[in-house]
PDB file of C-alpha atoms (C1' of nucleotides) in Angstrom:
ATOM      1  CA  MET A   5       0.000   0.000   0.000  1.00 72.00           C
ATOM      2  CA  ALA A   6       2.389   2.663  -1.241  1.00 82.00           C
ATOM      3  CA  ASP A   7       0.321   5.757  -1.929  1.00 94.00           C
ATOM      4  CA  PRO A   8       0.246   8.427   0.781  1.00 96.00           C
ATOM      5  CA  LEU A   9      -3.474   9.039   0.619  1.00 97.00           C
ATOM      6  CA  SER A  10      -4.228   5.406   1.383  1.00 97.00           C
ATOM      7  CA  ARG A  11      -1.811   5.469   4.277  1.00 97.00           C
ATOM      8  CA  VAL A  12      -3.400   8.524   5.855  1.00 98.00           C
ATOM      9  CA  PHE A  13      -6.977   7.336   5.452  1.00 98.00           C
ATOM     10  CA  SER A  14      -6.022   3.902   6.682  1.00 98.00           C
ATOM     11  CA  ALA A  15      -4.184   5.320   9.669  1.00 98.00           C
ATOM     12  CA  LEU A  16      -7.217   7.314  10.738  1.00 98.00           C
ATOM     13  CA  ALA A  17      -9.585   4.399  10.224  1.00 98.00           C
ATOM     14  CA  ASP A  18      -8.715   3.151  13.707  1.00 97.00           C
ATOM     15  CA  PRO A  19     -10.474   4.765  16.705  1.00 97.00           C
ATOM     16  CA  THR A  20      -7.491   4.399  19.000  1.00 98.00           C
ATOM     17  CA  ARG A  21      -5.278   6.065  16.428  1.00 98.00           C
ATOM     18  CA  ARG A  22      -7.775   8.905  15.977  1.00 98.00           C
ATOM     19  CA  ASP A  23      -7.857   9.360  19.721  1.00 98.00           C
ATOM     20  CA  ILE A  24      -4.083   9.523  19.828  1.00 98.00           C
ATOM     21  CA  VAL A  25      -4.127  12.202  17.158  1.00 98.00           C
ATOM     22  CA  ALA A  26      -6.772  14.086  19.107  1.00 97.00           C
ATOM     23  CA  ARG A  27      -4.638  14.052  22.220  1.00 97.00           C
ATOM     24  CA  LEU A  28      -1.492  15.038  20.341  1.00 96.00           C
ATOM     25  CA  ALA A  29      -3.345  18.036  18.968  1.00 96.00           C
ATOM     26  CA  VAL A  30      -3.433  19.290  22.545  1.00 94.00           C
ATOM     27  CA  ALA A  31       0.151  18.551  23.450  1.00 94.00           C
ATOM     28  CA  ASP A  32       3.135  16.389  22.549  1.00 95.00           C
ATOM     29  CA  ALA A  33       3.457  13.257  24.655  1.00 96.00           C
ATOM     30  CA  THR A  34       5.653  10.239  25.225  1.00 97.00           C
ATOM     31  CA  VAL A  35       4.686   6.711  24.277  1.00 97.00           C
ATOM     32  CA  ASN A  36       4.000   5.730  27.870  1.00 96.00           C
ATOM     33  CA  GLU A  37       1.831   8.763  28.482  1.00 96.00           C
ATOM     34  CA  LEU A  38      -0.089   7.999  25.332  1.00 97.00           C
ATOM     35  CA  ALA A  39      -0.543   4.357  26.263  1.00 97.00           C
ATOM     36  CA  ALA A  40      -1.783   5.012  29.796  1.00 95.00           C
ATOM     37  CA  PRO A  41      -5.493   5.589  29.068  1.00 96.00           C
ATOM     38  CA  TYR A  42      -5.929   2.475  26.936  1.00 96.00           C
ATOM     39  CA  ASP A  43      -6.049  -1.042  28.252  1.00 94.00           C
ATOM     40  CA  VAL A  44      -3.604  -2.371  25.704  1.00 96.00           C
ATOM     41  CA  THR A  45       0.121  -2.894  26.068  1.00 97.00           C
ATOM     42  CA  VAL A  46       2.651  -0.189  25.372  1.00 97.00           C
ATOM     43  CA  GLN A  47       3.913  -2.224  22.430  1.00 97.00           C
ATOM     44  CA  ALA A  48       0.527  -2.024  20.761  1.00 98.00           C
ATOM     45  CA  VAL A  49       0.521   1.759  21.102  1.00 98.00           C
ATOM     46  CA  SER A  50       4.063   1.847  19.751  1.00 97.00           C
ATOM     47  CA  LYS A  51       2.787  -0.002  16.695  1.00 98.00           C
ATOM     48  CA  HIS A  52      -0.059   2.469  16.304  1.00 98.00           C
ATOM     49  CA  LEU A  53       2.469   5.284  16.418  1.00 98.00           C
ATOM     50  CA  LYS A  54       4.505   3.594  13.718  1.00 97.00           C
ATOM     51  CA  VAL A  55       1.433   3.514  11.491  1.00 98.00           C
ATOM     52  CA  LEU A  56       0.767   7.198  12.179  1.00 98.00           C
ATOM     53  CA  GLU A  57       4.414   7.987  11.521  1.00 97.00           C
ATOM     54  CA  ASP A  58       4.443   6.104   8.218  1.00 96.00           C
ATOM     55  CA  ALA A  59       1.398   8.117   7.245  1.00 97.00           C
ATOM     56  CA  GLY A  60       3.304  11.292   8.031  1.00 96.00           C
ATOM     57  CA  LEU A  61       0.841  12.288  10.726  1.00 97.00           C
ATOM     58  CA  VAL A  62       3.342  12.110  13.543  1.00 97.00           C
ATOM     59  CA  SER A  63       7.056  12.499  14.205  1.00 96.00           C
ATOM     60  CA  ARG A  64       9.209  11.219  17.028  1.00 92.00           C
ATOM     61  CA  SER A  65      12.191  13.236  18.136  1.00 89.00           C
ATOM     62  CA  ARG A  66      14.833  11.938  20.515  1.00 83.00           C
ATOM     63  CA  GLU A  67      15.151  13.800  23.794  1.00 79.00           C
ATOM     64  CA  ALA A  68      17.333  12.059  26.384  1.00 75.00           C
ATOM     65  CA  GLN A  69      15.882   8.594  26.787  1.00 76.00           C
ATOM     66  CA  ARG A  70      12.357   9.749  26.058  1.00 87.00           C
ATOM     67  CA  ARG A  71      10.857   9.916  22.565  1.00 91.00           C
ATOM     68  CA  PRO A  72       8.248  12.660  22.563  1.00 95.00           C
ATOM     69  CA  VAL A  73       5.650  12.263  19.835  1.00 96.00           C
ATOM     70  CA  HIS A  74       4.563  15.304  17.866  1.00 95.00           C
ATOM     71  CA  LEU A  75       1.541  15.811  15.618  1.00 96.00           C
ATOM     72  CA  GLU A  76       2.378  16.748  12.032  1.00 95.00           C
ATOM     73  CA  ALA A  77      -0.811  18.455  10.902  1.00 92.00           C
ATOM     74  CA  GLU A  78       0.155  19.330   7.338  1.00 93.00           C
ATOM     75  CA  VAL A  79      -0.767  15.891   6.035  1.00 95.00           C
ATOM     76  CA  PHE A  80      -4.384  16.652   6.786  1.00 96.00           C
ATOM     77  CA  ASP A  81      -4.344  18.855   3.707  1.00 95.00           C
ATOM     78  CA  LEU A  82      -3.819  15.799   1.534  1.00 94.00           C
ATOM     79  CA  MET A  83      -7.172  14.473   2.642  1.00 96.00           C
ATOM     80  CA  THR A  84      -9.137  17.684   2.677  1.00 96.00           C
ATOM     81  CA  THR A  85      -7.909  18.473  -0.824  1.00 96.00           C
ATOM     82  CA  TRP A  86      -9.073  15.110  -2.093  1.00 97.00           C
ATOM     83  CA  ILE A  87     -12.374  15.277  -0.294  1.00 96.00           C
ATOM     84  CA  GLU A  88     -13.171  18.838  -1.284  1.00 95.00           C
ATOM     85  CA  ARG A  89     -12.459  18.070  -4.903  1.00 95.00           C
ATOM     86  CA  TYR A  90     -15.131  15.437  -5.191  1.00 94.00           C
ATOM     87  CA  ARG A  91     -17.561  17.081  -2.853  1.00 93.00           C
ATOM     88  CA  ARG A  92     -17.504  20.160  -5.051  1.00 92.00           C
ATOM     89  CA  GLN A  93     -17.798  18.067  -8.171  1.00 91.00           C
ATOM     90  CA  ALA A  94     -20.839  16.272  -6.782  1.00 87.00           C
ATOM     91  CA  GLU A  95     -22.453  19.541  -5.729  1.00 86.00           C
ATOM     92  CA  GLU A  96     -21.756  21.015  -9.133  1.00 84.00           C
ATOM     93  CA  ARG A  97     -23.442  18.009 -10.653  1.00 81.00           C
ATOM     94  CA  TYR A  98     -26.537  18.633  -8.552  1.00 76.00           C
ATOM     95  CA  ARG A  99     -26.657  22.240  -9.617  1.00 78.00           C
ATOM     96  CA  ARG A 100     -26.375  21.263 -13.262  1.00 72.00           C
ATOM     97  CA  LEU A 101     -29.069  18.624 -12.876  1.00 67.00           C
ATOM     98  CA  ASP A 102     -31.383  21.182 -11.368  1.00 69.00           C
ATOM     99  CA  ASP A 103     -30.753  23.455 -14.318  1.00 70.00           C
ATOM    100  CA  VAL A 104     -31.571  20.695 -16.752  1.00 69.00           C
ATOM    101  CA  LEU A 105     -34.764  19.839 -14.922  1.00 63.00           C
ATOM    102  CA  ARG A 106     -35.787  23.465 -14.707  1.00 66.00           C
ATOM    103  CA  ALA A 107     -35.160  23.980 -18.404  1.00 68.00           C
ATOM    104  CA  MET A 108     -37.073  20.841 -19.402  1.00 54.00           C
ATOM    105  CA  PRO A 109     -38.105  21.583 -22.997  1.00 50.00           C
ATOM    106  CA  ASP A 110     -41.495  19.915 -23.242  1.00 44.00           C
ATOM    107  CA  ALA A 111     -41.243  16.737 -21.231  1.00 48.00           C
ATOM    108  CA  ASP A 112     -43.735  16.066 -18.454  1.00 42.00           C
ATOM    109  CA  PRO A 113     -43.709  19.086 -16.126  1.00 41.00           C
ATOM    110  CA  PRO A 114     -41.367  18.546 -13.177  1.00 42.00           C
ATOM    111  CA  PRO A 115     -43.664  19.074 -10.141  1.00 40.00           C
ATOM    112  CA  GLN A 116     -41.446  21.397  -8.179  1.00 41.00           C
ATOM    113  CA  GLU A 117     -38.011  20.039  -8.953  1.00 39.00           C
ATOM    114  CA  GLY A 118     -36.805  17.159  -6.849  1.00 36.00           C
ATOM    115  CA  ARG A 119     -33.897  18.332  -4.726  1.00 42.00           C
ATOM    116  CA  PRO A 120     -34.671  21.387  -2.613  1.00 42.00           C
ATOM    117  CA  SER A 121     -31.794  22.340  -0.344  1.00 42.00           C
TER     118      SER A 121
ATOM    119  CA  MET B  26     -16.211  -1.674  13.701  1.00 70.00           C
ATOM    120  CA  ALA B  27     -19.399   0.185  14.497  1.00 81.00           C
ATOM    121  CA  ASP B  28     -18.539   3.860  14.467  1.00 94.00           C
ATOM    122  CA  PRO B  29     -19.326   5.803  11.279  1.00 96.00           C
ATOM    123  CA  LEU B  30     -16.073   7.723  11.185  1.00 97.00           C
ATOM    124  CA  SER B  31     -14.021   4.539  11.122  1.00 97.00           C
ATOM    125  CA  ARG B  32     -16.193   3.163   8.354  1.00 97.00           C
ATOM    126  CA  VAL B  33     -15.756   6.229   6.163  1.00 98.00           C
ATOM    127  CA  PHE B  34     -12.005   6.505   6.653  1.00 98.00           C
ATOM    128  CA  SER B  35     -11.608   2.789   6.143  1.00 98.00           C
ATOM    129  CA  ALA B  36     -13.734   2.848   3.004  1.00 98.00           C
ATOM    130  CA  LEU B  37     -11.578   5.560   1.465  1.00 98.00           C
ATOM    131  CA  ALA B  38      -8.330   3.855   2.444  1.00 98.00           C
ATOM    132  CA  ASP B  39      -8.579   1.717  -0.704  1.00 98.00           C
ATOM    133  CA  PRO B  40      -7.414   3.255  -4.016  1.00 97.00           C
ATOM    134  CA  THR B  41      -9.993   1.383  -6.086  1.00 98.00           C
ATOM    135  CA  ARG B  42     -12.752   2.601  -3.808  1.00 98.00           C
ATOM    136  CA  ARG B  43     -11.479   6.174  -3.999  1.00 98.00           C
ATOM    137  CA  ASP B  44     -11.431   5.906  -7.774  1.00 98.00           C
ATOM    138  CA  ILE B  45     -15.003   4.654  -7.751  1.00 98.00           C
ATOM    139  CA  VAL B  46     -16.020   7.636  -5.641  1.00 98.00           C
ATOM    140  CA  ALA B  47     -14.178   9.933  -8.032  1.00 97.00           C
ATOM    141  CA  ARG B  48     -16.059   8.506 -10.983  1.00 97.00           C
ATOM    142  CA  LEU B  49     -19.397   8.633  -9.210  1.00 96.00           C
ATOM    143  CA  ALA B  50     -18.820  12.319  -8.515  1.00 95.00           C
ATOM    144  CA  VAL B  51     -19.082  12.785 -12.275  1.00 94.00           C
ATOM    145  CA  ALA B  52     -22.124  10.625 -12.885  1.00 94.00           C
ATOM    146  CA  ASP B  53     -24.134   7.746 -11.451  1.00 95.00           C
ATOM    147  CA  ALA B  54     -23.213   4.362 -12.889  1.00 96.00           C
ATOM    148  CA  THR B  55     -24.129   0.696 -12.733  1.00 97.00           C
ATOM    149  CA  VAL B  56     -21.963  -1.967 -11.192  1.00 97.00           C
ATOM    150  CA  ASN B  57     -20.881  -3.305 -14.552  1.00 96.00           C
ATOM    151  CA  GLU B  58     -19.964   0.126 -15.829  1.00 96.00           C
ATOM    152  CA  LEU B  59     -17.967   0.745 -12.683  1.00 97.00           C
ATOM    153  CA  ALA B  60     -16.199  -2.595 -12.916  1.00 97.00           C
ATOM    154  CA  ALA B  61     -15.172  -2.193 -16.556  1.00 95.00           C
ATOM    155  CA  PRO B  62     -11.940  -0.192 -16.107  1.00 96.00           C
ATOM    156  CA  TYR B  63     -10.479  -2.452 -13.454  1.00 96.00           C
ATOM    157  CA  ASP B  64      -9.044  -5.876 -14.069  1.00 94.00           C
ATOM    158  CA  VAL B  65     -10.894  -7.458 -11.203  1.00 96.00           C
ATOM    159  CA  THR B  66     -14.146  -9.388 -11.293  1.00 97.00           C
ATOM    160  CA  VAL B  67     -17.532  -7.725 -11.032  1.00 97.00           C
ATOM    161  CA  GLN B  68     -18.046  -9.457  -7.707  1.00 97.00           C
ATOM    162  CA  ALA B  69     -15.042  -7.729  -6.245  1.00 98.00           C
ATOM    163  CA  VAL B  70     -16.408  -4.349  -7.313  1.00 98.00           C
ATOM    164  CA  SER B  71     -19.777  -5.275  -5.868  1.00 97.00           C
ATOM    165  CA  LYS B  72     -18.032  -5.909  -2.564  1.00 98.00           C
ATOM    166  CA  HIS B  73     -16.295  -2.543  -2.774  1.00 98.00           C
ATOM    167  CA  LEU B  74     -19.667  -0.924  -3.321  1.00 98.00           C
ATOM    168  CA  LYS B  75     -21.046  -2.670  -0.276  1.00 97.00           C
ATOM    169  CA  VAL B  76     -18.244  -1.200   1.797  1.00 98.00           C
ATOM    170  CA  LEU B  77     -18.932   2.264   0.398  1.00 98.00           C
ATOM    171  CA  GLU B  78     -22.633   1.794   1.024  1.00 97.00           C
ATOM    172  CA  ASP B  79     -22.100   0.698   4.633  1.00 96.00           C
ATOM    173  CA  ALA B  80     -20.013   3.832   5.082  1.00 97.00           C
ATOM    174  CA  GLY B  81     -22.933   5.889   3.770  1.00 96.00           C
ATOM    175  CA  LEU B  82     -20.902   7.152   0.836  1.00 97.00           C
ATOM    176  CA  VAL B  83     -23.061   5.544  -1.797  1.00 97.00           C
ATOM    177  CA  SER B  84     -26.643   4.450  -2.364  1.00 96.00           C
ATOM    178  CA  ARG B  85     -28.073   1.937  -4.784  1.00 92.00           C
ATOM    179  CA  SER B  86     -31.569   2.481  -6.156  1.00 90.00           C
ATOM    180  CA  ARG B  87     -33.439  -0.161  -8.083  1.00 83.00           C
ATOM    181  CA  GLU B  88     -34.265   0.737 -11.681  1.00 79.00           C
ATOM    182  CA  ALA B  89     -35.556  -2.197 -13.714  1.00 74.00           C
ATOM    183  CA  GLN B  90     -32.951  -4.920 -13.379  1.00 75.00           C
ATOM    184  CA  ARG B  91     -30.129  -2.431 -13.113  1.00 85.00           C
ATOM    185  CA  ARG B  92     -28.929  -0.988  -9.806  1.00 91.00           C
ATOM    186  CA  PRO B  93     -27.558   2.478 -10.500  1.00 95.00           C
ATOM    187  CA  VAL B  94     -25.054   3.617  -7.877  1.00 96.00           C
ATOM    188  CA  HIS B  95     -25.230   7.164  -6.577  1.00 96.00           C
ATOM    189  CA  LEU B  96     -22.676   9.168  -4.605  1.00 96.00           C
ATOM    190  CA  GLU B  97     -23.910  10.433  -1.235  1.00 95.00           C
ATOM    191  CA  ALA B  98     -21.589  13.352  -0.605  1.00 92.00           C
ATOM    192  CA  GLU B  99     -22.940  14.502   2.757  1.00 93.00           C
ATOM    193  CA  VAL B 100     -20.881  11.941   4.664  1.00 95.00           C
ATOM    194  CA  PHE B 101     -17.763  13.804   3.633  1.00 96.00           C
ATOM    195  CA  ASP B 102     -18.705  16.398   6.224  1.00 95.00           C
ATOM    196  CA  LEU B 103     -18.176  13.847   8.959  1.00 94.00           C
ATOM    197  CA  MET B 104     -14.529  13.633   8.005  1.00 96.00           C
ATOM    198  CA  THR B 105     -13.864  17.265   7.272  1.00 96.00           C
ATOM    199  CA  THR B 106     -15.420  18.220  10.599  1.00 96.00           C
ATOM    200  CA  TRP B 107     -13.183  15.822  12.456  1.00 97.00           C
ATOM    201  CA  ILE B 108     -10.075  16.808  10.524  1.00 97.00           C
ATOM    202  CA  GLU B 109     -10.657  20.542  10.765  1.00 95.00           C
ATOM    203  CA  ARG B 110     -11.196  20.280  14.486  1.00 95.00           C
ATOM    204  CA  TYR B 111      -7.755  18.909  15.209  1.00 95.00           C
ATOM    205  CA  ARG B 112      -5.997  20.816  12.506  1.00 93.00           C
ATOM    206  CA  ARG B 113      -7.265  24.044  14.045  1.00 92.00           C
ATOM    207  CA  GLN B 114      -6.348  22.837  17.501  1.00 91.00           C
ATOM    208  CA  ALA B 115      -2.808  22.043  16.390  1.00 88.00           C
ATOM    209  CA  GLU B 116      -2.426  25.386  14.639  1.00 86.00           C
ATOM    210  CA  GLU B 117      -3.747  27.163  17.705  1.00 85.00           C
ATOM    211  CA  ARG B 118      -1.159  25.341  19.727  1.00 82.00           C
ATOM    212  CA  TYR B 119       1.614  26.578  17.452  1.00 76.00           C
ATOM    213  CA  ARG B 120       0.383  30.131  17.701  1.00 78.00           C
ATOM    214  CA  ARG B 121       0.313  29.906  21.468  1.00 73.00           C
ATOM    215  CA  LEU B 122       3.789  28.373  21.592  1.00 67.00           C
ATOM    216  CA  ASP B 123       5.151  31.184  19.479  1.00 69.00           C
ATOM    217  CA  ASP B 124       3.623  33.705  21.854  1.00 70.00           C
ATOM    218  CA  VAL B 125       5.214  32.022  24.828  1.00 70.00           C
ATOM    219  CA  LEU B 126       8.585  31.931  23.153  1.00 63.00           C
ATOM    220  CA  ARG B 127       8.343  35.525  22.093  1.00 65.00           C
ATOM    221  CA  ALA B 128       7.348  36.650  25.595  1.00 68.00           C
ATOM    222  CA  MET B 129      10.074  34.643  27.352  1.00 54.00           C
ATOM    223  CA  PRO B 130      10.454  36.497  30.660  1.00 51.00           C
ATOM    224  CA  ASP B 131      13.955  35.846  31.933  1.00 43.00           C
ATOM    225  CA  ALA B 132      14.412  32.107  31.891  1.00 46.00           C
ATOM    226  CA  ASP B 133      17.687  30.688  30.648  1.00 39.00           C
ATOM    227  CA  PRO B 134      17.894  31.444  26.935  1.00 40.00           C
ATOM    228  CA  PRO B 135      16.471  28.421  25.091  1.00 40.00           C
ATOM    229  CA  PRO B 136      19.288  27.495  22.704  1.00 37.00           C
ATOM    230  CA  GLN B 137      17.110  27.271  19.654  1.00 37.00           C
ATOM    231  CA  GLU B 138      14.130  25.401  21.066  1.00 38.00           C
ATOM    232  CA  GLY B 139      13.658  21.932  19.726  1.00 35.00           C
ATOM    233  CA  ARG B 140      11.412  22.372  16.741  1.00 39.00           C
ATOM    234  CA  PRO B 141      12.400  25.024  14.204  1.00 39.00           C
ATOM    235  CA  SER B 142      10.337  24.537  11.061  1.00 38.00           C
TER     236      SER B 142
ATOM    237  C1'  DA C   2     -42.085 -21.109 -19.526  1.00 85.58           C
ATOM    238  C1'  DT C   3     -37.400 -20.059 -20.963  1.00 85.58           C
ATOM    239  C1'  DC C   4     -33.468 -17.617 -21.862  1.00 85.58           C
ATOM    240  C1'  DG C   5     -30.103 -13.695 -21.087  1.00 85.58           C
ATOM    241  C1'  DT C   6     -28.327 -10.097 -18.559  1.00 85.58           C
ATOM    242  C1'  DG C   7     -27.145  -7.762 -14.333  1.00 85.58           C
ATOM    243  C1'  DT C   8     -26.155  -8.325  -9.642  1.00 85.58           C
ATOM    244  C1'  DT C   9     -25.439 -10.567  -5.364  1.00 85.58           C
ATOM    245  C1'  DC C  10     -24.451 -14.594  -2.142  1.00 85.58           C
ATOM    246  C1'  DA C  11     -21.314 -18.206  -0.278  1.00 85.58           C
ATOM    247  C1'  DA C  12     -17.177 -20.489   0.401  1.00 85.58           C
ATOM    248  C1'  DC C  13     -12.551 -20.298   0.142  1.00 85.58           C
ATOM    249  C1'  DC C  14      -7.478 -18.403  -0.021  1.00 85.58           C
ATOM    250  C1'  DG C  15      -3.368 -15.548   1.008  1.00 85.58           C
ATOM    251  C1'  DG C  16      -1.883 -11.536   3.148  1.00 85.58           C
ATOM    252  C1'  DA C  17      -2.315  -7.622   6.232  1.00 85.58           C
ATOM    253  C1'  DC C  18      -3.844  -6.017  10.869  1.00 85.58           C
ATOM    254  C1'  DG C  19      -4.386  -5.423  15.952  1.00 85.58           C
ATOM    255  C1'  DG C  20      -3.151  -7.615  19.777  1.00 85.58           C
ATOM    256  C1'  DT C  21      -0.196 -10.397  22.914  1.00 85.58           C
ATOM    257  C1'  DT C  22       4.328 -12.072  25.248  1.00 85.58           C
ATOM    258  C1'  DG C  23       9.261 -12.080  25.673  1.00 85.58           C
ATOM    259  C1'  DA C  24      13.625 -10.493  24.615  1.00 85.58           C
ATOM    260  C1'  DC C  25      16.411  -6.702  23.460  1.00 85.58           C
ATOM    261  C1'  DC C  26      18.483  -1.812  23.022  1.00 85.58           C
ATOM    262  C1'  DA C  27      19.364   3.108  24.714  1.00 85.58           C
ATOM    263  C1'  DC C  28      20.113   5.899  28.178  1.00 85.58           C
ATOM    264  C1'  DC C  29      20.665   8.159  32.862  1.00 85.58           C
ATOM    265  C1'  DA C  30      21.671   7.242  37.952  1.00 85.58           C
ATOM    266  C1'  DG C  31      23.915   5.042  41.560  1.00 85.58           C
TER     267       DG C  31
ATOM    268  C1'  DC D  16      29.552  -1.640  35.854  1.00 85.58           C
ATOM    269  C1'  DT D  17      25.080  -2.439  37.464  1.00 85.58           C
ATOM    270  C1'  DG D  18      20.576  -1.279  37.641  1.00 85.58           C
ATOM    271  C1'  DG D  19      16.137   0.798  36.254  1.00 85.58           C
ATOM    272  C1'  DT D  20      13.286   2.993  33.073  1.00 85.58           C
ATOM    273  C1'  DG D  21      11.480   4.127  28.363  1.00 85.58           C
ATOM    274  C1'  DG D  22      10.932   2.224  23.974  1.00 85.58           C
ATOM    275  C1'  DT D  23      11.329  -1.049  20.177  1.00 85.58           C
ATOM    276  C1'  DC D  24      11.998  -5.623  17.756  1.00 85.58           C
ATOM    277  C1'  DA D  25      10.462 -10.372  16.826  1.00 85.58           C
ATOM    278  C1'  DA D  26       7.496 -14.126  16.745  1.00 85.58           C
ATOM    279  C1'  DC D  27       3.130 -15.700  17.149  1.00 85.58           C
ATOM    280  C1'  DC D  28      -2.287 -15.777  17.098  1.00 85.58           C
ATOM    281  C1'  DG D  29      -7.071 -14.833  15.607  1.00 85.58           C
ATOM    282  C1'  DT D  30      -9.597 -11.890  12.654  1.00 85.58           C
ATOM    283  C1'  DC D  31     -10.619  -8.981   8.830  1.00 85.58           C
ATOM    284  C1'  DC D  32      -9.910  -7.836   3.887  1.00 85.58           C
ATOM    285  C1'  DG D  33      -9.472  -7.988  -1.067  1.00 85.58           C
ATOM    286  C1'  DG D  34      -9.609 -11.216  -4.335  1.00 85.58           C
ATOM    287  C1'  DT D  35     -11.232 -15.455  -6.670  1.00 85.58           C
ATOM    288  C1'  DT D  36     -14.764 -19.115  -8.460  1.00 85.58           C
ATOM    289  C1'  DG D  37     -19.296 -20.998  -8.710  1.00 85.58           C
ATOM    290  C1'  DA D  38     -24.008 -20.839  -7.800  1.00 85.58           C
ATOM    291  C1'  DA D  39     -28.110 -18.279  -7.098  1.00 85.58           C
ATOM    292  C1'  DC D  40     -31.457 -14.516  -7.559  1.00 85.58           C
ATOM    293  C1'  DA D  41     -34.180 -10.667 -10.144  1.00 85.58           C
ATOM    294  C1'  DC D  42     -36.070  -9.132 -13.959  1.00 85.58           C
ATOM    295  C1'  DG D  43     -37.037  -8.037 -18.964  1.00 85.58           C
ATOM    296  C1'  DA D  44     -37.383 -10.196 -23.551  1.00 85.58           C
ATOM    297  C1'  DT D  45     -38.913 -13.810 -26.478  1.00 85.58           C
TER     298       DT D  45
END
DNA sequence: ATCGTGTTCAACCGGACGGTTGACCACCAG
DNA sequence: CTGGTGGTCAACCGTCCGGTTGAACACGAT
């Protein structure tokens, strides 16, 4: 699974990982701090962090023997760009469809047009 | 995996599924039409559509014996809301950190502080 | 009633995933 | 150098996932 977009989406598909991101948005934290709230082993959390790191969502710097984890928020743009693109496209399509329906040449009269909001 | 957010992220973690969404943003299509470009079986695509449907990204209406697939773009908001929330939070955190650094009272001069860029 | 087309269901397979345990490495403190 | 603490690596386990094949279902056409 090479492509970055897949990695990011996949990384955020896990609730624990999303929660970790949420907490890192507040403040950097060490692996042990991050693992504390969950009832899984520290190793499991370390794995989660590796997934987040591979997705570019997180970076670990070395500070003495601790490895503080830091949220790398730029990658979010990758997703929002993708999402917005197709959301817009779909909305545009609605608009166009409405136009077509409204301009119906002589077909059966469209009652009040189907898609209000 | 009950929660909607996980389902949406997970659904979009697959490149084929993202491509399907991209194509559905342009126009509705049947399963066979959707399957044509890929070198996988129709059944596989049908499975992909089920995943997208369970995530609320897609709906299938019955029209004669065909089952046209339609993109349901509202679910995108679920993701963008989540993403924006933490992106903002992280940015806010940066801003605040900068303020603190700039207002450094008289503490020992922080060499360069750990995180430049 | 029968055929053809479009779609889905069911069973199976290999590989990835989330989790565990146990050993190991890196580093500071005595 | 000997611990102790924070973190990772490695091997293993059960489950999910994307794919296949083969059969079934739904419906229009003949």
